Coordinates of C-alpha atoms in Angstrom, one line a residue:
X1 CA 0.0 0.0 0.0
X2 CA 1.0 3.7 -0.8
X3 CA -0.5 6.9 0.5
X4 CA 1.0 9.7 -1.4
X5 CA 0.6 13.3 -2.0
X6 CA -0.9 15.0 -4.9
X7 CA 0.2 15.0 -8.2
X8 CA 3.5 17.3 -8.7
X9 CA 4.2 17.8 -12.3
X10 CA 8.2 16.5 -12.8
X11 CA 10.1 15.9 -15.9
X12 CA 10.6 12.1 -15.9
X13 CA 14.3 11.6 -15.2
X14 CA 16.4 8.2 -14.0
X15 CA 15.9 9.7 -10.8
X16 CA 12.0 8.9 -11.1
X17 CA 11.7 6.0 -12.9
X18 CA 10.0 2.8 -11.4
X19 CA 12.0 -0.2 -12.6
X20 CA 9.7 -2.0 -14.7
X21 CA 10.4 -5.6 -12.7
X22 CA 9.1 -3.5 -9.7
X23 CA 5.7 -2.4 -11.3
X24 CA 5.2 -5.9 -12.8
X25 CA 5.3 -7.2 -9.8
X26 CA 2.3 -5.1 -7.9
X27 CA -1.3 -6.8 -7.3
X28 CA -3.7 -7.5 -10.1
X29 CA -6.9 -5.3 -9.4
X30 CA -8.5 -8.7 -8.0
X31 CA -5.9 -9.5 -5.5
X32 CA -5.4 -5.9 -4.4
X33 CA -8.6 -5.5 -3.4
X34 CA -9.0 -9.3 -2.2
X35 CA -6.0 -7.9 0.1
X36 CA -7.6 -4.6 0.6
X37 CA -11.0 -6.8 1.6
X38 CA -9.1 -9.7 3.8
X39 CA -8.0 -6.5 6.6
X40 CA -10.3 -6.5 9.5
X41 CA -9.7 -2.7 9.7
X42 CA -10.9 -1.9 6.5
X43 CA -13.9 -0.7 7.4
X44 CA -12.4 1.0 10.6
X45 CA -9.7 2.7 7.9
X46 CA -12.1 3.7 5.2
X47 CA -14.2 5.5 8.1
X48 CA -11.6 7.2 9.3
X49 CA -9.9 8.2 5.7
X50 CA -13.9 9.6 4.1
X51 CA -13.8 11.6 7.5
X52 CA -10.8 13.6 6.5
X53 CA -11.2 13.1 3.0
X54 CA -14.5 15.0 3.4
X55 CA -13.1 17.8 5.2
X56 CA -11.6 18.5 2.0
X57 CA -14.6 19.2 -0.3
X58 CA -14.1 16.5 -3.5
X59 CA -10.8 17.5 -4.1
X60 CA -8.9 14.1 -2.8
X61 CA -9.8 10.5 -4.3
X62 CA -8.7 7.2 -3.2
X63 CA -6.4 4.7 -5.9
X64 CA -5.6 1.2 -5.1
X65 CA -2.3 0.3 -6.2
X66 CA -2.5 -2.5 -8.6
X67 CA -0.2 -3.2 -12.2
X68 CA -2.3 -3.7 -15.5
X69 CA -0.3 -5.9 -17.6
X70 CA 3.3 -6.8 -18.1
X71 CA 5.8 -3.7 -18.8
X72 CA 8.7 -4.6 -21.3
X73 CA 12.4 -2.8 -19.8
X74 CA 12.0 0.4 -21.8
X75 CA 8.0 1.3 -21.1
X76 CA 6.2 3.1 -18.9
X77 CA 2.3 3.1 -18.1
X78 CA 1.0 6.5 -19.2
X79 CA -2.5 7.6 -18.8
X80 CA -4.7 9.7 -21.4
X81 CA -7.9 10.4 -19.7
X82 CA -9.7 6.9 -18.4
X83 CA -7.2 4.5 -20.4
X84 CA -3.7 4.1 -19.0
X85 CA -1.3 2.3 -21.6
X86 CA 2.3 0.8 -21.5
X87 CA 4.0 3.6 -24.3
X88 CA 8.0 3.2 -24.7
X89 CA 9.3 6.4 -23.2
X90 CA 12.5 8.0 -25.1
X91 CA 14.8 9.9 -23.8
X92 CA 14.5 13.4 -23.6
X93 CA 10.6 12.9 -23.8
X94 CA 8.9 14.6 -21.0
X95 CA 5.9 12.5 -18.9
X96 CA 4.7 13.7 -15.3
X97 CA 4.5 11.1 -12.1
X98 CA 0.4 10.7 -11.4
X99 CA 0.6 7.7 -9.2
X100 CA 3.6 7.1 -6.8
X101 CA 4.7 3.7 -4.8
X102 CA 5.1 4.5 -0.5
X103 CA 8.8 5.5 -1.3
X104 CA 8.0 8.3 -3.3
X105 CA 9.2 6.5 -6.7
X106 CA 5.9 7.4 -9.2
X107 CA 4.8 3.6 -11.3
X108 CA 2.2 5.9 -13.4
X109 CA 2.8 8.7 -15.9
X110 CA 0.6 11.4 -18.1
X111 CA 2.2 12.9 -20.9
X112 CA 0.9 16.7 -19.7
X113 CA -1.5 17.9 -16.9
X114 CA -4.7 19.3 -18.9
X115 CA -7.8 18.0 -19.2
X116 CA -7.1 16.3 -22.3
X117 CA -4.8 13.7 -20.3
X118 CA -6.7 13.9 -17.4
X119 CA -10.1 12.3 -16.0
X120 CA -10.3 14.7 -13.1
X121 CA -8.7 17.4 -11.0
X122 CA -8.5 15.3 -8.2
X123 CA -5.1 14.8 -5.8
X124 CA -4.8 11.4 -5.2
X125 CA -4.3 9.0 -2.0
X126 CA -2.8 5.7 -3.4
X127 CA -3.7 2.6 -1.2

């Protein structure tokens, strides 16, 4: 699990990349939310989190950290709206961090922040 800050908008750089072997290896959306499901604090947790969240207007959302397929060595899942996609990511090409792993290392990417590449102006919380 990962609870994270709001987007930031940074180049991508060595410095920010996710090994590919790491974000291969996170939870299917079934078995993240089996494991999500099998706590007996959920309920206490999600309570707790919709409290504060609230406090906030509709400005946060929640994300459960999960992989969508199998990442080759020199892609990167980017999101365009709804559909986030494995794209190879050349050097020198810019992509910002939109979901990040509890060490602060991002695993998702947009190519800009607009509306275009965006499905809402939300901050995210990544479980």
């Amino acid at each position: 699990m990962a609870i994270v800050a709001s987007p930031v908008p940074l180049p991508l750089s060595t410095a920010y990349s996710v090994d590919h072997e790491l974000y291969n290896h996170l939870a299917t959306l079934e078995d993240a939310n089996a494991a999500l499901n099998a706590s007996k604090a959920t309920h206490q947790i999600f309570s707790k989190i919709a409290s504060l969240l609230s406090s906030f207007g509709q400005e946060w959302g929640l994300v459960l950290v999960h992989g969508h397929c199998t990442l080759q060595p020199n892609e990167k899942m980017v999101h365009r709206g709804r559909v986030a996609e494995p794209e190879i990511v050349r050097e020198g090409t810019t992509v910002f961090p939109t979901r990040w792993m509890s060490d602060g290392k991002p695993f998702e990417y947009t190519p800009g922040y607009t509306s275009e590449y965006l499905d809402v102006d939300l901050k995210m919380i990544c479980l």
